Amino acid sequence: MKRVLITGANRGLGLELTRQYLERGNTVFATSRQPQAAADLQALAASHPGKLHLIALDITSEASIGTARRAVRAVTAGLDVLINNAGIFPGAGPEDPANQRLGEFTSDNALTVFQVNAVGPLLVTQAFLDLLKAGDKPRIVSLSSGQGSLTWKASGEPYHYSASKAALNMYMRALAAEVGHQGVISVVVDPGWLRTGMGGSAATLSPSDSARGIIRLTDQLHAEENGSFLTWQGQPVPW
């Protein structure tokens, strides 16, 4: 049985990861900004008493991250898996900054995307690192995107999203170099183009298939893969 923390668990891939980890009998700490308003998570919590813990977390707020860490620590002394799933795609949701085109950029919009997609996951990982070190074969999986690959980048838009995922890749690559010596494996994963609110209805992959692949990949990670950039099927992605 694993103890799993998932950020952005109230919808899309995060919700599906939560569901599948629960089906495997694991204890899940599912975070969202407003868990009391997350109807799907509330329903899962009702059907998995004692296994699903709903935690309020705004990854852009250091105070919120600290409060969430204390809430998790009150339940467990260790974590085995951290999945940094929370993120935004400009213009994909009503709370996300509008997609910006060349000639329309603003620093506020750029920094908002970077704060959520790159800096937030780093701060969350930092806050929970001691619990991970106390876990069993701890794994950190940060969900990136093929859009964050410099090699694969062949279009203009989305500027901020692509750059923020490239920044996330570098943060987690640097972190992996440090925590790998402490028994923690950290990788970044491209979950594929998903049929979610972010990916849209034309996407080619279901959240359930991607989640299943990510969980399998997480289970099978070896120390040699620490610091890797992989697809949800375990194939290497060029930086």
PDB file of N, CA and C in Angstrom, residues 22-108:
ATOM      1  N   LEU A  22      -6.849   4.856  -5.661  1.00  0.00           N
ATOM      2  CA  LEU A  22      -7.783   4.343  -4.656  1.00  0.00           C
ATOM      3  C   LEU A  22      -8.226   2.926  -4.990  1.00  0.00           C
ATOM      4  N   GLU A  23      -8.466   2.657  -6.266  1.00  0.00           N
ATOM      5  CA  GLU A  23      -8.892   1.317  -6.679  1.00  0.00           C
ATOM      6  C   GLU A  23      -7.832   0.270  -6.364  1.00  0.00           C
ATOM      7  N   ARG A  24      -6.580   0.707  -6.291  1.00  0.00           N
ATOM      8  CA  ARG A  24      -5.477  -0.198  -5.958  1.00  0.00           C
ATOM      9  C   ARG A  24      -5.291  -0.357  -4.446  1.00  0.00           C
ATOM     10  N   GLY A  25      -6.123   0.307  -3.665  1.00  0.00           N
ATOM     11  CA  GLY A  25      -6.058   0.181  -2.216  1.00  0.00           C
ATOM     12  C   GLY A  25      -5.100   1.116  -1.529  1.00  0.00           C
ATOM     13  N   ASN A  26      -4.626   2.127  -2.245  1.00  0.00           N
ATOM     14  CA  ASN A  26      -3.670   3.061  -1.672  1.00  0.00           C
ATOM     15  C   ASN A  26      -4.353   4.167  -0.877  1.00  0.00           C
ATOM     16  N   THR A  27      -3.584   4.833  -0.038  1.00  0.00           N
ATOM     17  CA  THR A  27      -4.044   6.025   0.675  1.00  0.00           C
ATOM     18  C   THR A  27      -3.671   7.243  -0.156  1.00  0.00           C
ATOM     19  N   VAL A  28      -4.637   8.077  -0.468  1.00  0.00           N
ATOM     20  CA  VAL A  28      -4.409   9.208  -1.360  1.00  0.00           C
ATOM     21  C   VAL A  28      -4.725  10.525  -0.649  1.00  0.00           C
ATOM     22  N   PHE A  29      -3.808  11.464  -0.777  1.00  0.00           N
ATOM     23  CA  PHE A  29      -4.018  12.837  -0.334  1.00  0.00           C
ATOM     24  C   PHE A  29      -4.255  13.656  -1.600  1.00  0.00           C
ATOM     25  N   ALA A  30      -5.524  13.999  -1.843  1.00  0.00           N
ATOM     26  CA  ALA A  30      -5.921  14.683  -3.074  1.00  0.00           C
ATOM     27  C   ALA A  30      -6.082  16.166  -2.786  1.00  0.00           C
ATOM     28  N   THR A  31      -5.307  16.982  -3.457  1.00  0.00           N
ATOM     29  CA  THR A  31      -5.346  18.409  -3.181  1.00  0.00           C
ATOM     30  C   THR A  31      -6.044  19.179  -4.298  1.00  0.00           C
ATOM     31  N   SER A  32      -6.699  20.242  -3.887  1.00  0.00           N
ATOM     32  CA  SER A  32      -7.303  21.204  -4.819  1.00  0.00           C
ATOM     33  C   SER A  32      -7.475  22.506  -4.053  1.00  0.00           C
ATOM     34  N   ARG A  33      -7.726  23.566  -4.779  1.00  0.00           N
ATOM     35  CA  ARG A  33      -7.856  24.862  -4.101  1.00  0.00           C
ATOM     36  C   ARG A  33      -9.101  24.926  -3.233  1.00  0.00           C
ATOM     37  N   GLN A  34     -10.182  24.293  -3.676  1.00  0.00           N
ATOM     38  CA  GLN A  34     -11.440  24.326  -2.921  1.00  0.00           C
ATOM     39  C   GLN A  34     -12.032  22.914  -2.861  1.00  0.00           C
ATOM     40  N   PRO A  35     -11.480  22.047  -2.020  1.00  0.00           N
ATOM     41  CA  PRO A  35     -11.975  20.668  -1.985  1.00  0.00           C
ATOM     42  C   PRO A  35     -13.438  20.549  -1.581  1.00  0.00           C
ATOM     43  N   GLN A  36     -13.952  21.518  -0.817  1.00  0.00           N
ATOM     44  CA  GLN A  36     -15.359  21.461  -0.417  1.00  0.00           C
ATOM     45  C   GLN A  36     -16.293  21.643  -1.604  1.00  0.00           C
ATOM     46  N   ALA A  37     -15.779  22.218  -2.691  1.00  0.00           N
ATOM     47  CA  ALA A  37     -16.587  22.426  -3.895  1.00  0.00           C
ATOM     48  C   ALA A  37     -16.298  21.395  -4.977  1.00  0.00           C
ATOM     49  N   ALA A  38     -15.420  20.447  -4.692  1.00  0.00           N
ATOM     50  CA  ALA A  38     -15.043  19.431  -5.681  1.00  0.00           C
ATOM     51  C   ALA A  38     -15.968  18.225  -5.532  1.00  0.00           C
ATOM     52  N   ALA A  39     -17.077  18.234  -6.268  1.00  0.00           N
ATOM     53  CA  ALA A  39     -18.117  17.218  -6.085  1.00  0.00           C
ATOM     54  C   ALA A  39     -17.602  15.803  -6.353  1.00  0.00           C
ATOM     55  N   ASP A  40     -16.787  15.627  -7.379  1.00  0.00           N
ATOM     56  CA  ASP A  40     -16.288  14.290  -7.705  1.00  0.00           C
ATOM     57  C   ASP A  40     -15.377  13.757  -6.602  1.00  0.00           C
ATOM     58  N   LEU A  41     -14.535  14.625  -6.067  1.00  0.00           N
ATOM     59  CA  LEU A  41     -13.666  14.199  -4.973  1.00  0.00           C
ATOM     60  C   LEU A  41     -14.473  13.887  -3.719  1.00  0.00           C
ATOM     61  N   GLN A  42     -15.490  14.692  -3.465  1.00  0.00           N
ATOM     62  CA  GLN A  42     -16.331  14.449  -2.296  1.00  0.00           C
ATOM     63  C   GLN A  42     -17.007  13.081  -2.402  1.00  0.00           C
ATOM     64  N   ALA A  43     -17.463  12.730  -3.607  1.00  0.00           N
ATOM     65  CA  ALA A  43     -18.098  11.437  -3.808  1.00  0.00           C
ATOM     66  C   ALA A  43     -17.107  10.295  -3.611  1.00  0.00           C
ATOM     67  N   LEU A  44     -15.883  10.469  -4.102  1.00  0.00           N
ATOM     68  CA  LEU A  44     -14.859   9.449  -3.911  1.00  0.00           C
ATOM     69  C   LEU A  44     -14.508   9.295  -2.433  1.00  0.00           C
ATOM     70  N   ALA A  45     -14.435  10.417  -1.717  1.00  0.00           N
ATOM     71  CA  ALA A  45     -14.121  10.361  -0.292  1.00  0.00           C
ATOM     72  C   ALA A  45     -15.201   9.608   0.471  1.00  0.00           C
ATOM     73  N   ALA A  46     -16.460   9.810   0.075  1.00  0.00           N
ATOM     74  CA  ALA A  46     -17.567   9.116   0.750  1.00  0.00           C
ATOM     75  C   ALA A  46     -17.517   7.611   0.523  1.00  0.00           C
ATOM     76  N   SER A  47     -17.028   7.195  -0.645  1.00  0.00           N
ATOM     77  CA  SER A  47     -16.984   5.771  -0.966  1.00  0.00           C
ATOM     78  C   SER A  47     -15.669   5.111  -0.554  1.00  0.00           C
ATOM     79  N   HIS A  48     -14.692   5.919  -0.109  1.00  0.00           N
ATOM     80  CA  HIS A  48     -13.401   5.378   0.339  1.00  0.00           C
ATOM     81  C   HIS A  48     -13.031   6.011   1.685  1.00  0.00           C
ATOM     82  N   PRO A  49     -13.838   5.767   2.716  1.00  0.00           N
ATOM     83  CA  PRO A  49     -13.557   6.377   4.023  1.00  0.00           C
ATOM     84  C   PRO A  49     -12.213   5.922   4.573  1.00  0.00           C
ATOM     85  N   GLY A  50     -11.439   6.902   5.038  1.00  0.00           N
ATOM     86  CA  GLY A  50     -10.136   6.596   5.610  1.00  0.00           C
ATOM     87  C   GLY A  50      -9.028   6.438   4.604  1.00  0.00           C
ATOM     88  N   LYS A  51      -9.370   6.317   3.319  1.00  0.00           N
ATOM     89  CA  LYS A  51      -8.375   6.145   2.266  1.00  0.00           C
ATOM     90  C   LYS A  51      -8.104   7.418   1.472  1.00  0.00           C
ATOM     91  N   LEU A  52      -9.119   8.257   1.344  1.00  0.00           N
ATOM     92  CA  LEU A  52      -8.973   9.497   0.588  1.00  0.00           C
ATOM     93  C   LEU A  52      -9.077  10.681   1.532  1.00  0.00           C
ATOM     94  N   HIS A  53      -8.025  11.484   1.543  1.00  0.00           N
ATOM     95  CA  HIS A  53      -7.979  12.681   2.379  1.00  0.00           C
ATOM     96  C   HIS A  53      -7.963  13.895   1.459  1.00  0.00           C
ATOM     97  N   LEU A  54      -8.941  14.770   1.592  1.00  0.00           N
ATOM     98  CA  LEU A  54      -9.037  15.955   0.752  1.00  0.00           C
ATOM     99  C   LEU A  54      -8.316  17.111   1.440  1.00  0.00           C
ATOM    100  N   ILE A  55      -7.369  17.696   0.744  1.00  0.00           N
ATOM    101  CA  ILE A  55      -6.488  18.718   1.309  1.00  0.00           C
ATOM    102  C   ILE A  55      -6.601  19.991   0.478  1.00  0.00           C
ATOM    103  N   ALA A  56      -6.844  21.119   1.143  1.00  0.00           N
ATOM    104  CA  ALA A  56      -6.866  22.409   0.450  1.00  0.00           C
ATOM    105  C   ALA A  56      -5.430  22.829   0.141  1.00  0.00           C
ATOM    106  N   LEU A  57      -5.180  23.171  -1.114  1.00  0.00           N
ATOM    107  CA  LEU A  57      -3.829  23.578  -1.514  1.00  0.00           C
ATOM    108  C   LEU A  57      -3.883  24.491  -2.729  1.00  0.00           C
ATOM    109  N   ASP A  58      -3.337  25.671  -2.577  1.00  0.00           N
ATOM    110  CA  ASP A  58      -3.099  26.597  -3.681  1.00  0.00           C
ATOM    111  C   ASP A  58      -1.592  26.613  -3.878  1.00  0.00           C
ATOM    112  N   ILE A  59      -1.111  26.013  -4.969  1.00  0.00           N
ATOM    113  CA  ILE A  59       0.332  25.855  -5.132  1.00  0.00           C
ATOM    114  C   ILE A  59       1.051  27.172  -5.404  1.00  0.00           C
ATOM    115  N   THR A  60       0.309  28.261  -5.601  1.00  0.00           N
ATOM    116  CA  THR A  60       0.940  29.569  -5.783  1.00  0.00           C
ATOM    117  C   THR A  60       1.111  30.299  -4.460  1.00  0.00           C
ATOM    118  N   SER A  61       0.662  29.704  -3.359  1.00  0.00           N
ATOM    119  CA  SER A  61       0.717  30.341  -2.043  1.00  0.00           C
ATOM    120  C   SER A  61       1.604  29.540  -1.106  1.00  0.00           C
ATOM    121  N   GLU A  62       2.689  30.141  -0.645  1.00  0.00           N
ATOM    122  CA  GLU A  62       3.581  29.448   0.284  1.00  0.00           C
ATOM    123  C   GLU A  62       2.873  29.150   1.603  1.00  0.00           C
ATOM    124  N   ALA A  63       1.990  30.042   2.033  1.00  0.00           N
ATOM    125  CA  ALA A  63       1.235  29.797   3.265  1.00  0.00           C
ATOM    126  C   ALA A  63       0.324  28.583   3.101  1.00  0.00           C
ATOM    127  N   SER A  64      -0.341  28.488   1.954  1.00  0.00           N
ATOM    128  CA  SER A  64      -1.222  27.358   1.685  1.00  0.00           C
ATOM    129  C   SER A  64      -0.428  26.056   1.616  1.00  0.00           C
ATOM    130  N   ILE A  65       0.748  26.093   1.011  1.00  0.00           N
ATOM    131  CA  ILE A  65       1.590  24.895   0.926  1.00  0.00           C
ATOM    132  C   ILE A  65       1.981  24.434   2.330  1.00  0.00           C
ATOM    133  N   GLY A  66       2.333  25.382   3.198  1.00  0.00           N
ATOM    134  CA  GLY A  66       2.696  25.030   4.562  1.00  0.00           C
ATOM    135  C   GLY A  66       1.536  24.428   5.333  1.00  0.00           C
ATOM    136  N   THR A  67       0.351  24.991   5.161  1.00  0.00           N
ATOM    137  CA  THR A  67      -0.840  24.458   5.834  1.00  0.00           C
ATOM    138  C   THR A  67      -1.159  23.054   5.337  1.00  0.00           C
ATOM    139  N   ALA A  68      -1.032  22.844   4.024  1.00  0.00           N
ATOM    140  CA  ALA A  68      -1.294  21.520   3.450  1.00  0.00           C
ATOM    141  C   ALA A  68      -0.295  20.494   3.974  1.00  0.00           C
ATOM    142  N   ARG A  69       0.954  20.878   4.095  1.00  0.00           N
ATOM    143  CA  ARG A  69       1.957  19.952   4.609  1.00  0.00           C
ATOM    144  C   ARG A  69       1.617  19.530   6.038  1.00  0.00           C
ATOM    145  N   ARG A  70       1.202  20.470   6.846  1.00  0.00           N
ATOM    146  CA  ARG A  70       0.841  20.135   8.229  1.00  0.00           C
ATOM    147  C   ARG A  70      -0.367  19.205   8.273  1.00  0.00           C
ATOM    148  N   ALA A  71      -1.310  19.399   7.356  1.00  0.00           N
ATOM    149  CA  ALA A  71      -2.503  18.549   7.315  1.00  0.00           C
ATOM    150  C   ALA A  71      -2.127  17.115   6.946  1.00  0.00           C
ATOM    151  N   VAL A  72      -1.220  16.959   5.980  1.00  0.00           N
ATOM    152  CA  VAL A  72      -0.776  15.623   5.587  1.00  0.00           C
ATOM    153  C   VAL A  72       0.039  14.990   6.711  1.00  0.00           C
ATOM    154  N   ARG A  73       0.924  15.781   7.325  1.00  0.00           N
ATOM    155  CA  ARG A  73       1.783  15.256   8.400  1.00  0.00           C
ATOM    156  C   ARG A  73       0.962  14.792   9.600  1.00  0.00           C
ATOM    157  N   ALA A  74      -0.210  15.368   9.787  1.00  0.00           N
ATOM    158  CA  ALA A  74      -1.073  14.956  10.898  1.00  0.00           C
ATOM    159  C   ALA A  74      -1.635  13.556  10.683  1.00  0.00           C
ATOM    160  N   VAL A  75      -1.607  13.094   9.430  1.00  0.00           N
ATOM    161  CA  VAL A  75      -2.163  11.777   9.099  1.00  0.00           C
ATOM    162  C   VAL A  75      -1.069  10.735   8.940  1.00  0.00           C
ATOM    163  N   THR A  76       0.066  11.132   8.353  1.00  0.00           N
ATOM    164  CA  THR A  76       1.119  10.166   8.051  1.00  0.00           C
ATOM    165  C   THR A  76       2.499  10.773   8.278  1.00  0.00           C
ATOM    166  N   ALA A  77       3.454   9.918   8.602  1.00  0.00           N
ATOM    167  CA  ALA A  77       4.828  10.366   8.805  1.00  0.00           C
ATOM    168  C   ALA A  77       5.654  10.247   7.530  1.00  0.00           C
ATOM    169  N   GLY A  78       5.056   9.711   6.470  1.00  0.00           N
ATOM    170  CA  GLY A  78       5.802   9.543   5.240  1.00  0.00           C
ATOM    171  C   GLY A  78       4.914   9.490   4.017  1.00  0.00           C
ATOM    172  N   LEU A  79       5.494   9.804   2.863  1.00  0.00           N
ATOM    173  CA  LEU A  79       4.829   9.693   1.568  1.00  0.00           C
ATOM    174  C   LEU A  79       5.692   8.857   0.650  1.00  0.00           C
ATOM    175  N   ASP A  80       5.035   8.093  -0.208  1.00  0.00           N
ATOM    176  CA  ASP A  80       5.765   7.247  -1.150  1.00  0.00           C
ATOM    177  C   ASP A  80       5.762   7.806  -2.571  1.00  0.00           C
ATOM    178  N   VAL A  81       4.736   8.565  -2.916  1.00  0.00           N
ATOM    179  CA  VAL A  81       4.625   9.122  -4.261  1.00  0.00           C
ATOM    180  C   VAL A  81       4.079  10.549  -4.169  1.00  0.00           C
ATOM    181  N   LEU A  82       4.727  11.467  -4.869  1.00  0.00           N
ATOM    182  CA  LEU A  82       4.203  12.824  -5.070  1.00  0.00           C
ATOM    183  C   LEU A  82       4.006  13.016  -6.559  1.00  0.00           C
ATOM    184  N   ILE A  83       2.780  13.338  -6.964  1.00  0.00           N
ATOM    185  CA  ILE A  83       2.511  13.644  -8.368  1.00  0.00           C
ATOM    186  C   ILE A  83       2.153  15.121  -8.483  1.00  0.00           C
ATOM    187  N   ASN A  84       3.054  15.880  -9.074  1.00  0.00           N
ATOM    188  CA  ASN A  84       2.823  17.304  -9.336  1.00  0.00           C
ATOM    189  C   ASN A  84       2.010  17.418 -10.623  1.00  0.00           C
ATOM    190  N   ASN A  85       0.695  17.435 -10.462  1.00  0.00           N
ATOM    191  CA  ASN A  85      -0.208  17.443 -11.606  1.00  0.00           C
ATOM    192  C   ASN A  85      -0.812  18.821 -11.875  1.00  0.00           C
ATOM    193  N   ALA A  86      -0.998  19.625 -10.838  1.00  0.00           N
ATOM    194  CA  ALA A  86      -1.685  20.911 -11.001  1.00  0.00           C
ATOM    195  C   ALA A  86      -0.965  21.785 -12.024  1.00  0.00           C
ATOM    196  N   GLY A  87      -1.738  22.385 -12.910  1.00  0.00           N
ATOM    197  CA  GLY A  87      -1.167  23.265 -13.918  1.00  0.00           C
ATOM    198  C   GLY A  87      -2.262  23.977 -14.685  1.00  0.00           C
ATOM    199  N   ILE A  88      -1.873  24.943 -15.469  1.00  0.00           N
ATOM    200  CA  ILE A  88      -2.833  25.690 -16.292  1.00  0.00           C
ATOM    201  C   ILE A  88      -2.308  25.799 -17.716  1.00  0.00           C
ATOM    202  N   PHE A  89      -3.255  25.880 -18.646  1.00  0.00           N
ATOM    203  CA  PHE A  89      -2.952  26.145 -20.047  1.00  0.00           C
ATOM    204  C   PHE A  89      -3.655  27.454 -20.385  1.00  0.00           C
ATOM    205  N   PRO A  90      -2.920  28.482 -20.824  1.00  0.00           N
ATOM    206  CA  PRO A  90      -3.530  29.799 -21.030  1.00  0.00           C
ATOM    207  C   PRO A  90      -4.793  29.745 -21.881  1.00  0.00           C
ATOM    208  N   GLY A  91      -5.889  30.224 -21.299  1.00  0.00           N
ATOM    209  CA  GLY A  91      -7.149  30.297 -22.007  1.00  0.00           C
ATOM    210  C   GLY A  91      -7.998  29.047 -21.953  1.00  0.00           C
ATOM    211  N   ALA A  92      -7.486  27.957 -21.310  1.00  0.00           N
ATOM    212  CA  ALA A  92      -8.240  26.703 -21.296  1.00  0.00           C
ATOM    213  C   ALA A  92      -9.391  26.734 -20.306  1.00  0.00           C
ATOM    214  N   GLY A  93      -9.308  27.553 -19.277  1.00  0.00           N
ATOM    215  CA  GLY A  93     -10.361  27.631 -18.273  1.00  0.00           C
ATOM    216  C   GLY A  93     -10.650  29.071 -17.909  1.00  0.00           C
ATOM    217  N   PRO A  94     -11.790  29.326 -17.277  1.00  0.00           N
ATOM    218  CA  PRO A  94     -12.160  30.702 -16.955  1.00  0.00           C
ATOM    219  C   PRO A  94     -11.201  31.374 -15.977  1.00  0.00           C
ATOM    220  N   GLU A  95     -10.484  30.558 -15.181  1.00  0.00           N
ATOM    221  CA  GLU A  95      -9.554  31.136 -14.216  1.00  0.00           C
ATOM    222  C   GLU A  95      -8.142  31.266 -14.774  1.00  0.00           C
ATOM    223  N   ASP A  96      -7.918  30.761 -15.988  1.00  0.00           N
ATOM    224  CA  ASP A  96      -6.587  30.785 -16.573  1.00  0.00           C
ATOM    225  C   ASP A  96      -6.367  32.073 -17.359  1.00  0.00           C
ATOM    226  N   PRO A  97      -5.139  32.597 -17.346  1.00  0.00           N
ATOM    227  CA  PRO A  97      -4.860  33.812 -18.116  1.00  0.00           C
ATOM    228  C   PRO A  97      -5.069  33.563 -19.603  1.00  0.00           C
ATOM    229  N   ALA A  98      -5.500  34.578 -20.307  1.00  0.00           N
ATOM    230  CA  ALA A  98      -5.799  34.427 -21.732  1.00  0.00           C
ATOM    231  C   ALA A  98      -4.553  34.033 -22.513  1.00  0.00           C
ATOM    232  N   ASN A  99      -4.767  33.223 -23.550  1.00  0.00           N
ATOM    233  CA  ASN A  99      -3.666  32.850 -24.425  1.00  0.00           C
ATOM    234  C   ASN A  99      -3.107  34.103 -25.082  1.00  0.00           C
ATOM    235  N   GLN A 100      -1.813  34.269 -25.027  1.00  0.00           N
ATOM    236  CA  GLN A 100      -1.197  35.500 -25.515  1.00  0.00           C
ATOM    237  C   GLN A 100      -0.493  35.277 -26.842  1.00  0.00           C
ATOM    238  N   ARG A 101      -0.705  36.172 -27.773  1.00  0.00           N
ATOM    239  CA  ARG A 101      -0.037  36.126 -29.067  1.00  0.00           C
ATOM    240  C   ARG A 101       1.090  37.156 -29.105  1.00  0.00           C
ATOM    241  N   LEU A 102       2.030  36.917 -29.977  1.00  0.00           N
ATOM    242  CA  LEU A 102       3.133  37.848 -30.166  1.00  0.00           C
ATOM    243  C   LEU A 102       2.579  39.240 -30.461  1.00  0.00           C
ATOM    244  N   GLY A 103       3.027  40.200 -29.718  1.00  0.00           N
ATOM    245  CA  GLY A 103       2.514  41.558 -29.817  1.00  0.00           C
ATOM    246  C   GLY A 103       1.522  41.894 -28.729  1.00  0.00           C
ATOM    247  N   GLU A 104       1.079  40.883 -27.965  1.00  0.00           N
ATOM    248  CA  GLU A 104       0.096  41.082 -26.900  1.00  0.00           C
ATOM    249  C   GLU A 104       0.608  40.615 -25.541  1.00  0.00           C
ATOM    250  N   PHE A 105       1.878  40.242 -25.430  1.00  0.00           N
ATOM    251  CA  PHE A 105       2.392  39.706 -24.177  1.00  0.00           C
ATOM    252  C   PHE A 105       2.355  40.748 -23.065  1.00  0.00           C
ATOM    253  N   THR A 106       2.096  40.254 -21.853  1.00  0.00           N
ATOM    254  CA  THR A 106       2.255  41.074 -20.656  1.00  0.00           C
ATOM    255  C   THR A 106       3.028  40.260 -19.630  1.00  0.00           C
ATOM    256  N   SER A 107       3.774  40.951 -18.784  1.00  0.00           N
ATOM    257  CA  SER A 107       4.550  40.237 -17.772  1.00  0.00           C
ATOM    258  C   SER A 107       3.639  39.553 -16.774  1.00  0.00           C
ATOM    259  N   ASP A 108       2.494  40.141 -16.458  1.00  0.00           N
ATOM    260  CA  ASP A 108       1.591  39.537 -15.474  1.00  0.00           C
ATOM    261  C   ASP A 108       1.102  38.173 -15.937  1.00  0.00           C
TER     262      ASP A 108
END
